[in-house]
């Protein structure tokens, strides 16, 4: 839960007056133009950005007051990219996601089972033994997601999870995220620039502009020509899919 959250960098406010609640199971998209504060908001929620105004509470406790190991069992953060200097295999990177559950020096059968499952559902088993550094951007992104899922969190926070993915894997990842909400009861919050993916899969969209929430509502209320023009400064026409979800065609 975010209560009147604000964040300033070098005297410049990047977030102001942010109020938002999140309840599992739910898939929430955070959208908005570049510089709107999307990644900053997600960083505060993940406990990685301190010194903010207001309150960011998870499980009744301010996120910055959680013990890191316990918080990692609850909340997993998926960055856009991961830079590694050493030759870890994709499988070893996913195994790192089990760190919060380690009780000794060695991995347990439960750890390897969680890794196997996470790599299977993210379609990464085919390159499990390859050097992570040799993978394409999209392959790396799926491995990072697998590591987060191997962590077995209750909440998943993702910063642009489909940036480097081809269309098939973009759809597959969002199908997976929606399924995880339904079957595991997860809370999933994802920053995205793709409004059509957000409209197709999210339960609600939090739209930001210049560090403030413009609207926080289901896609049917957020995706309109007026809001897109006001937030992004572009013309758009809205149609609907056979499932009744809004679909954006950009341009006049």
PDB file of C-alpha atoms in Angstrom:
ATOM      1  CA  UNK A   1       0.000   0.000   0.000  1.00  0.00           C
ATOM      2  CA  UNK A   2       1.315   3.420  -0.972  1.00  0.00           C
ATOM      3  CA  UNK A   3       0.206   6.389   1.119  1.00  0.00           C
ATOM      4  CA  UNK A   4       1.056   9.871  -0.175  1.00  0.00           C
ATOM      5  CA  UNK A   5       4.394   8.624  -1.502  1.00  0.00           C
ATOM      6  CA  UNK A   6       6.808  11.107  -3.038  1.00  0.00           C
ATOM      7  CA  UNK A   7      10.384  10.920  -4.264  1.00  0.00           C
ATOM      8  CA  UNK A   8      12.858  13.653  -5.187  1.00  0.00           C
ATOM      9  CA  UNK A   9      16.153  13.389  -7.066  1.00  0.00           C
ATOM     10  CA  UNK A  10      18.604  16.293  -6.825  1.00  0.00           C
ATOM     11  CA  UNK A  11      15.804  18.651  -5.895  1.00  0.00           C
ATOM     12  CA  UNK A  12      13.537  17.501  -8.724  1.00  0.00           C
ATOM     13  CA  UNK A  13      10.319  15.688  -7.716  1.00  0.00           C
ATOM     14  CA  UNK A  14       9.800  12.468  -9.707  1.00  0.00           C
ATOM     15  CA  UNK A  15       6.839  11.162  -7.676  1.00  0.00           C
ATOM     16  CA  UNK A  16       4.266  13.128  -5.691  1.00  0.00           C
ATOM     17  CA  UNK A  17       1.116  12.239  -3.772  1.00  0.00           C
ATOM     18  CA  UNK A  18       1.028   8.592  -4.856  1.00  0.00           C
ATOM     19  CA  UNK A  19      -1.812   6.656  -3.207  1.00  0.00           C
ATOM     20  CA  UNK A  20      -2.508   3.097  -4.330  1.00  0.00           C
ATOM     21  CA  UNK A  21      -3.568  -0.181  -2.764  1.00  0.00           C
ATOM     22  CA  UNK A  22      -2.855  -3.688  -4.043  1.00  0.00           C
ATOM     23  CA  UNK A  23      -4.615  -6.929  -3.163  1.00  0.00           C
ATOM     24  CA  UNK A  24      -3.809 -10.465  -4.303  1.00  0.00           C
ATOM     25  CA  UNK A  25      -4.759 -12.087  -6.599  1.00  0.00           C
ATOM     26  CA  UNK A  26      -4.381  -9.254  -9.067  1.00  0.00           C
ATOM     27  CA  UNK A  27      -2.364  -8.306 -12.148  1.00  0.00           C
ATOM     28  CA  UNK A  28      -1.707  -4.574 -12.181  1.00  0.00           C
ATOM     29  CA  UNK A  29       0.028  -2.663 -14.983  1.00  0.00           C
ATOM     30  CA  UNK A  30       1.840   0.602 -14.292  1.00  0.00           C
ATOM     31  CA  UNK A  31       1.937   2.686 -17.467  1.00  0.00           C
ATOM     32  CA  UNK A  32       2.857   6.162 -18.604  1.00  0.00           C
ATOM     33  CA  UNK A  33       5.370   8.051 -20.753  1.00  0.00           C
ATOM     34  CA  UNK A  34       9.123   8.085 -20.185  1.00  0.00           C
ATOM     35  CA  UNK A  35      10.018   9.958 -17.018  1.00  0.00           C
ATOM     36  CA  UNK A  36       6.570   9.529 -15.484  1.00  0.00           C
ATOM     37  CA  UNK A  37       7.999   7.773 -12.403  1.00  0.00           C
ATOM     38  CA  UNK A  38       6.966   4.185 -13.186  1.00  0.00           C
ATOM     39  CA  UNK A  39      10.273   2.489 -12.342  1.00  0.00           C
ATOM     40  CA  UNK A  40      10.763   4.732  -9.312  1.00  0.00           C
ATOM     41  CA  UNK A  41       7.353   3.710  -7.965  1.00  0.00           C
ATOM     42  CA  UNK A  42       8.185   0.032  -8.506  1.00  0.00           C
ATOM     43  CA  UNK A  43      11.610   0.494  -6.910  1.00  0.00           C
ATOM     44  CA  UNK A  44      10.035   1.943  -3.764  1.00  0.00           C
ATOM     45  CA  UNK A  45       7.576  -0.962  -3.613  1.00  0.00           C
ATOM     46  CA  UNK A  46      10.458  -3.443  -3.928  1.00  0.00           C
ATOM     47  CA  UNK A  47      12.388  -1.851  -1.058  1.00  0.00           C
ATOM     48  CA  UNK A  48      15.269  -0.852  -3.337  1.00  0.00           C
ATOM     49  CA  UNK A  49      14.650   2.904  -3.197  1.00  0.00           C
ATOM     50  CA  UNK A  50      14.730   4.446   0.250  1.00  0.00           C
ATOM     51  CA  UNK A  51      14.445   8.028   1.471  1.00  0.00           C
ATOM     52  CA  UNK A  52      10.985   8.641   0.091  1.00  0.00           C
ATOM     53  CA  UNK A  53       8.134  10.684   1.486  1.00  0.00           C
ATOM     54  CA  UNK A  54       4.963   9.057   2.792  1.00  0.00           C
ATOM     55  CA  UNK A  55       4.541   5.354   3.521  1.00  0.00           C
ATOM     56  CA  UNK A  56       5.010   2.162   1.521  1.00  0.00           C
ATOM     57  CA  UNK A  57       3.609  -0.744   3.530  1.00  0.00           C
ATOM     58  CA  UNK A  58       3.649  -4.487   2.857  1.00  0.00           C
ATOM     59  CA  UNK A  59       2.065  -6.957   5.261  1.00  0.00           C
ATOM     60  CA  UNK A  60       1.504  -4.199   7.805  1.00  0.00           C
ATOM     61  CA  UNK A  61       5.188  -3.184   7.887  1.00  0.00           C
ATOM     62  CA  UNK A  62       7.049  -0.420   6.070  1.00  0.00           C
ATOM     63  CA  UNK A  63       9.034  -2.117   3.299  1.00  0.00           C
ATOM     64  CA  UNK A  64      12.334  -0.554   4.392  1.00  0.00           C
ATOM     65  CA  UNK A  65      11.862  -2.068   7.880  1.00  0.00           C
ATOM     66  CA  UNK A  66      11.543  -5.657   6.658  1.00  0.00           C
ATOM     67  CA  UNK A  67      14.499  -7.972   7.156  1.00  0.00           C
ATOM     68  CA  UNK A  68      15.857  -8.471   3.635  1.00  0.00           C
ATOM     69  CA  UNK A  69      15.821 -12.270   3.732  1.00  0.00           C
ATOM     70  CA  UNK A  70      12.221 -12.423   4.963  1.00  0.00           C
ATOM     71  CA  UNK A  71      11.098  -9.778   2.472  1.00  0.00           C
ATOM     72  CA  UNK A  72      12.728 -11.771  -0.350  1.00  0.00           C
ATOM     73  CA  UNK A  73      10.537 -14.747   0.544  1.00  0.00           C
ATOM     74  CA  UNK A  74       7.484 -12.547   0.101  1.00  0.00           C
ATOM     75  CA  UNK A  75       8.372 -10.186  -2.733  1.00  0.00           C
ATOM     76  CA  UNK A  76      10.444 -10.786  -5.851  1.00  0.00           C
ATOM     77  CA  UNK A  77      11.667  -7.958  -8.083  1.00  0.00           C
ATOM     78  CA  UNK A  78      12.390  -8.615 -11.765  1.00  0.00           C
ATOM     79  CA  UNK A  79      14.631  -5.952 -13.356  1.00  0.00           C
ATOM     80  CA  UNK A  80      14.789  -5.285 -17.089  1.00  0.00           C
ATOM     81  CA  UNK A  81      18.291  -6.720 -17.276  1.00  0.00           C
ATOM     82  CA  UNK A  82      20.964  -8.358 -15.146  1.00  0.00           C
ATOM     83  CA  UNK A  83      24.686  -7.781 -15.660  1.00  0.00           C
ATOM     84  CA  UNK A  84      26.938 -10.659 -14.626  1.00  0.00           C
ATOM     85  CA  UNK A  85      30.732 -10.613 -14.830  1.00  0.00           C
ATOM     86  CA  UNK A  86      31.242 -14.312 -14.105  1.00  0.00           C
ATOM     87  CA  UNK A  87      30.378 -17.364 -16.254  1.00  0.00           C
ATOM     88  CA  UNK A  88      27.195 -18.559 -14.554  1.00  0.00           C
ATOM     89  CA  UNK A  89      24.919 -20.845 -16.532  1.00  0.00           C
ATOM     90  CA  UNK A  90      21.277 -19.928 -16.996  1.00  0.00           C
ATOM     91  CA  UNK A  91      20.353 -22.674 -14.531  1.00  0.00           C
ATOM     92  CA  UNK A  92      22.758 -21.307 -11.915  1.00  0.00           C
ATOM     93  CA  UNK A  93      21.219 -17.857 -12.294  1.00  0.00           C
ATOM     94  CA  UNK A  94      17.762 -19.321 -11.672  1.00  0.00           C
ATOM     95  CA  UNK A  95      19.116 -21.221  -8.665  1.00  0.00           C
ATOM     96  CA  UNK A  96      20.204 -17.879  -7.190  1.00  0.00           C
ATOM     97  CA  UNK A  97      16.501 -17.183  -6.783  1.00  0.00           C
ATOM     98  CA  UNK A  98      16.438 -19.801  -4.038  1.00  0.00           C
ATOM     99  CA  UNK A  99      18.875 -17.882  -1.812  1.00  0.00           C
ATOM    100  CA  UNK A 100      16.103 -16.622   0.478  1.00  0.00           C
ATOM    101  CA  UNK A 101      15.090 -20.238   1.216  1.00  0.00           C
ATOM    102  CA  UNK A 102      18.567 -21.648   1.921  1.00  0.00           C
ATOM    103  CA  UNK A 103      18.998 -23.304   5.309  1.00  0.00           C
ATOM    104  CA  UNK A 104      22.539 -24.576   4.856  1.00  0.00           C
ATOM    105  CA  UNK A 105      25.553 -24.674   2.569  1.00  0.00           C
ATOM    106  CA  UNK A 106      23.996 -26.924  -0.044  1.00  0.00           C
ATOM    107  CA  UNK A 107      20.907 -26.808  -2.219  1.00  0.00           C
ATOM    108  CA  UNK A 108      18.030 -29.116  -1.327  1.00  0.00           C
ATOM    109  CA  UNK A 109      15.841 -31.272  -3.597  1.00  0.00           C
ATOM    110  CA  UNK A 110      13.128 -28.635  -3.128  1.00  0.00           C
ATOM    111  CA  UNK A 111      15.487 -26.020  -4.573  1.00  0.00           C
ATOM    112  CA  UNK A 112      16.181 -28.038  -7.713  1.00  0.00           C
ATOM    113  CA  UNK A 113      12.495 -28.889  -8.111  1.00  0.00           C
ATOM    114  CA  UNK A 114      11.579 -25.192  -7.916  1.00  0.00           C
ATOM    115  CA  UNK A 115      14.272 -24.331 -10.477  1.00  0.00           C
ATOM    116  CA  UNK A 116      13.124 -27.063 -12.870  1.00  0.00           C
ATOM    117  CA  UNK A 117       9.512 -25.901 -12.664  1.00  0.00           C
ATOM    118  CA  UNK A 118      10.390 -22.212 -13.076  1.00  0.00           C
ATOM    119  CA  UNK A 119      12.527 -22.898 -16.147  1.00  0.00           C
ATOM    120  CA  UNK A 120       9.883 -25.111 -17.686  1.00  0.00           C
ATOM    121  CA  UNK A 121       7.064 -22.569 -17.442  1.00  0.00           C
ATOM    122  CA  UNK A 122       9.303 -19.751 -18.759  1.00  0.00           C
ATOM    123  CA  UNK A 123      10.521 -21.867 -21.701  1.00  0.00           C
ATOM    124  CA  UNK A 124      14.200 -21.661 -20.664  1.00  0.00           C
ATOM    125  CA  UNK A 125      15.125 -25.341 -20.190  1.00  0.00           C
ATOM    126  CA  UNK A 126      16.571 -25.569 -23.713  1.00  0.00           C
ATOM    127  CA  UNK A 127      19.498 -23.315 -22.754  1.00  0.00           C
ATOM    128  CA  UNK A 128      19.826 -24.144 -19.062  1.00  0.00           C
ATOM    129  CA  UNK A 129      23.555 -25.035 -19.404  1.00  0.00           C
ATOM    130  CA  UNK A 130      24.542 -22.040 -21.525  1.00  0.00           C
ATOM    131  CA  UNK A 131      26.573 -19.132 -20.170  1.00  0.00           C
ATOM    132  CA  UNK A 132      24.050 -16.480 -19.168  1.00  0.00           C
ATOM    133  CA  UNK A 133      26.208 -13.790 -20.790  1.00  0.00           C
ATOM    134  CA  UNK A 134      25.887 -15.483 -24.184  1.00  0.00           C
ATOM    135  CA  UNK A 135      22.086 -15.347 -24.225  1.00  0.00           C
ATOM    136  CA  UNK A 136      20.029 -12.892 -26.238  1.00  0.00           C
ATOM    137  CA  UNK A 137      18.239 -10.058 -24.464  1.00  0.00           C
ATOM    138  CA  UNK A 138      14.936 -11.914 -24.605  1.00  0.00           C
ATOM    139  CA  UNK A 139      16.447 -15.169 -23.332  1.00  0.00           C
ATOM    140  CA  UNK A 140      18.102 -13.322 -20.446  1.00  0.00           C
ATOM    141  CA  UNK A 141      14.803 -11.675 -19.576  1.00  0.00           C
ATOM    142  CA  UNK A 142      13.044 -15.037 -19.354  1.00  0.00           C
ATOM    143  CA  UNK A 143      15.855 -16.469 -17.198  1.00  0.00           C
ATOM    144  CA  UNK A 144      15.565 -13.505 -14.820  1.00  0.00           C
ATOM    145  CA  UNK A 145      11.819 -14.130 -14.581  1.00  0.00           C
ATOM    146  CA  UNK A 146      12.481 -17.831 -13.922  1.00  0.00           C
ATOM    147  CA  UNK A 147      14.814 -16.871 -11.054  1.00  0.00           C
ATOM    148  CA  UNK A 148      12.062 -14.710  -9.564  1.00  0.00           C
ATOM    149  CA  UNK A 149       9.516 -17.530  -9.855  1.00  0.00           C
ATOM    150  CA  UNK A 150      11.946 -20.025  -8.299  1.00  0.00           C
ATOM    151  CA  UNK A 151      11.956 -17.679  -5.309  1.00  0.00           C
ATOM    152  CA  UNK A 152       8.281 -18.673  -4.842  1.00  0.00           C
ATOM    153  CA  UNK A 153       7.119 -15.225  -3.725  1.00  0.00           C
ATOM    154  CA  UNK A 154       3.614 -14.061  -2.938  1.00  0.00           C
ATOM    155  CA  UNK A 155       4.181 -10.814  -4.808  1.00  0.00           C
ATOM    156  CA  UNK A 156       5.978 -10.315  -8.112  1.00  0.00           C
ATOM    157  CA  UNK A 157       7.188  -6.870  -9.217  1.00  0.00           C
ATOM    158  CA  UNK A 158       8.373  -6.607 -12.825  1.00  0.00           C
ATOM    159  CA  UNK A 159      10.068  -3.706 -14.610  1.00  0.00           C
ATOM    160  CA  UNK A 160       9.105  -3.944 -18.296  1.00  0.00           C
ATOM    161  CA  UNK A 161       9.173  -7.770 -18.449  1.00  0.00           C
ATOM    162  CA  UNK A 162       8.657  -8.032 -22.226  1.00  0.00           C
ATOM    163  CA  UNK A 163      11.010  -5.311 -23.517  1.00  0.00           C
ATOM    164  CA  UNK A 164      13.369  -7.656 -25.379  1.00  0.00           C
ATOM    165  CA  UNK A 165      10.910 -10.427 -26.233  1.00  0.00           C
ATOM    166  CA  UNK A 166       9.459 -11.396 -29.594  1.00  0.00           C
ATOM    167  CA  UNK A 167       5.685 -11.319 -29.990  1.00  0.00           C
ATOM    168  CA  UNK A 168       5.197 -15.012 -29.180  1.00  0.00           C
ATOM    169  CA  UNK A 169       7.110 -14.762 -25.924  1.00  0.00           C
ATOM    170  CA  UNK A 170       5.489 -11.433 -25.007  1.00  0.00           C
ATOM    171  CA  UNK A 171       2.092 -13.091 -25.153  1.00  0.00           C
ATOM    172  CA  UNK A 172       3.383 -16.231 -23.419  1.00  0.00           C
ATOM    173  CA  UNK A 173       4.792 -14.221 -20.505  1.00  0.00           C
ATOM    174  CA  UNK A 174       1.564 -12.296 -19.957  1.00  0.00           C
ATOM    175  CA  UNK A 175      -0.478 -15.491 -20.254  1.00  0.00           C
ATOM    176  CA  UNK A 176       1.808 -16.978 -17.601  1.00  0.00           C
ATOM    177  CA  UNK A 177       1.478 -13.949 -15.324  1.00  0.00           C
ATOM    178  CA  UNK A 178      -2.309 -14.034 -15.550  1.00  0.00           C
ATOM    179  CA  UNK A 179      -2.300 -17.783 -14.863  1.00  0.00           C
ATOM    180  CA  UNK A 180      -0.067 -17.290 -11.793  1.00  0.00           C
ATOM    181  CA  UNK A 181      -2.572 -14.784 -10.431  1.00  0.00           C
ATOM    182  CA  UNK A 182      -5.408 -17.250 -10.890  1.00  0.00           C
ATOM    183  CA  UNK A 183      -3.750 -20.488  -9.776  1.00  0.00           C
ATOM    184  CA  UNK A 184      -1.282 -19.305  -7.122  1.00  0.00           C
ATOM    185  CA  UNK A 185      -3.125 -16.227  -5.916  1.00  0.00           C
ATOM    186  CA  UNK A 186      -0.176 -13.928  -6.583  1.00  0.00           C
ATOM    187  CA  UNK A 187      -0.138 -10.161  -6.642  1.00  0.00           C
ATOM    188  CA  UNK A 188       1.733  -9.124  -9.795  1.00  0.00           C
ATOM    189  CA  UNK A 189       2.639  -5.523 -10.590  1.00  0.00           C
ATOM    190  CA  UNK A 190       4.328  -4.840 -13.934  1.00  0.00           C
ATOM    191  CA  UNK A 191       5.674  -1.649 -15.455  1.00  0.00           C
ATOM    192  CA  UNK A 192       4.942  -1.588 -19.177  1.00  0.00           C
ATOM    193  CA  UNK A 193       5.022   0.679 -22.218  1.00  0.00           C
ATOM    194  CA  UNK A 194       2.694  -1.609 -24.162  1.00  0.00           C
ATOM    195  CA  UNK A 195      -0.823  -0.390 -23.477  1.00  0.00           C
ATOM    196  CA  UNK A 196      -2.395  -3.084 -25.644  1.00  0.00           C
ATOM    197  CA  UNK A 197      -0.759  -5.850 -23.589  1.00  0.00           C
ATOM    198  CA  UNK A 198      -1.852  -4.062 -20.416  1.00  0.00           C
ATOM    199  CA  UNK A 199      -5.399  -3.745 -21.732  1.00  0.00           C
ATOM    200  CA  UNK A 200      -5.485  -7.405 -22.759  1.00  0.00           C
ATOM    201  CA  UNK A 201      -4.170  -8.946 -19.536  1.00  0.00           C
ATOM    202  CA  UNK A 202      -4.236  -6.544 -16.583  1.00  0.00           C
ATOM    203  CA  UNK A 203      -7.034  -6.376 -14.039  1.00  0.00           C
ATOM    204  CA  UNK A 204      -6.326  -2.675 -13.704  1.00  0.00           C
ATOM    205  CA  UNK A 205      -3.951  -0.035 -15.016  1.00  0.00           C
ATOM    206  CA  UNK A 206      -2.261   2.667 -12.940  1.00  0.00           C
ATOM    207  CA  UNK A 207      -1.514   5.504 -15.368  1.00  0.00           C
ATOM    208  CA  UNK A 208       1.195   7.983 -14.392  1.00  0.00           C
ATOM    209  CA  UNK A 209       2.128  11.359 -15.807  1.00  0.00           C
ATOM    210  CA  UNK A 210       4.840  13.628 -14.410  1.00  0.00           C
ATOM    211  CA  UNK A 211       5.058  11.671 -11.182  1.00  0.00           C
ATOM    212  CA  UNK A 212       1.346  11.626 -10.386  1.00  0.00           C
ATOM    213  CA  UNK A 213      -1.445   9.106 -10.878  1.00  0.00           C
ATOM    214  CA  UNK A 214      -3.816  10.240 -13.618  1.00  0.00           C
ATOM    215  CA  UNK A 215      -6.179   7.284 -13.251  1.00  0.00           C
ATOM    216  CA  UNK A 216      -6.155   3.909 -11.481  1.00  0.00           C
ATOM    217  CA  UNK A 217      -8.930   1.720 -12.866  1.00  0.00           C
ATOM    218  CA  UNK A 218      -9.805  -1.330 -14.999  1.00  0.00           C
ATOM    219  CA  UNK A 219      -8.595  -1.173 -18.640  1.00  0.00           C
ATOM    220  CA  UNK A 220     -12.100  -0.368 -19.889  1.00  0.00           C
ATOM    221  CA  UNK A 221     -11.980   2.947 -18.032  1.00  0.00           C
ATOM    222  CA  UNK A 222      -8.315   3.770 -18.625  1.00  0.00           C
ATOM    223  CA  UNK A 223      -7.995   3.052 -22.338  1.00  0.00           C
ATOM    224  CA  UNK A 224      -9.742   5.963 -24.024  1.00  0.00           C
ATOM    225  CA  UNK A 225      -8.751   8.356 -26.785  1.00  0.00           C
ATOM    226  CA  UNK A 226      -8.978  11.282 -24.365  1.00  0.00           C
ATOM    227  CA  UNK A 227      -6.724   9.773 -21.692  1.00  0.00           C
ATOM    228  CA  UNK A 228      -4.139   8.635 -24.251  1.00  0.00           C
ATOM    229  CA  UNK A 229      -4.106  12.113 -25.794  1.00  0.00           C
ATOM    230  CA  UNK A 230      -3.832  13.784 -22.372  1.00  0.00           C
ATOM    231  CA  UNK A 231      -1.058  11.484 -21.089  1.00  0.00           C
ATOM    232  CA  UNK A 232       0.978  10.702 -24.209  1.00  0.00           C
ATOM    233  CA  UNK A 233       0.046  13.549 -26.534  1.00  0.00           C
ATOM    234  CA  UNK A 234      -0.910  11.250 -29.412  1.00  0.00           C
ATOM    235  CA  UNK A 235      -4.137  10.557 -31.269  1.00  0.00           C
ATOM    236  CA  UNK A 236      -5.670   7.106 -30.994  1.00  0.00           C
ATOM    237  CA  UNK A 237      -8.772   5.183 -31.921  1.00  0.00           C
ATOM    238  CA  UNK A 238     -10.152   2.525 -29.588  1.00  0.00           C
ATOM    239  CA  UNK A 239     -11.696  -0.703 -30.816  1.00  0.00           C
ATOM    240  CA  UNK A 240     -12.412  -3.908 -28.909  1.00  0.00           C
ATOM    241  CA  UNK A 241     -11.249  -7.496 -29.148  1.00  0.00           C
ATOM    242  CA  UNK A 242     -13.637 -10.433 -29.318  1.00  0.00           C
ATOM    243  CA  UNK A 243     -13.058 -10.830 -25.590  1.00  0.00           C
ATOM    244  CA  UNK A 244     -14.355  -7.290 -25.082  1.00  0.00           C
ATOM    245  CA  UNK A 245     -10.989  -5.802 -24.143  1.00  0.00           C
ATOM    246  CA  UNK A 246     -10.041  -2.365 -25.526  1.00  0.00           C
ATOM    247  CA  UNK A 247      -7.495  -2.250 -28.360  1.00  0.00           C
ATOM    248  CA  UNK A 248      -5.600   0.876 -29.417  1.00  0.00           C
ATOM    249  CA  UNK A 249      -4.854   1.963 -32.976  1.00  0.00           C
ATOM    250  CA  UNK A 250      -2.467   4.918 -32.878  1.00  0.00           C
ATOM    251  CA  UNK A 251      -2.574   7.864 -35.257  1.00  0.00           C
ATOM    252  CA  UNK A 252      -5.338  10.002 -36.676  1.00  0.00           C
TER     253      UNK A 252
END
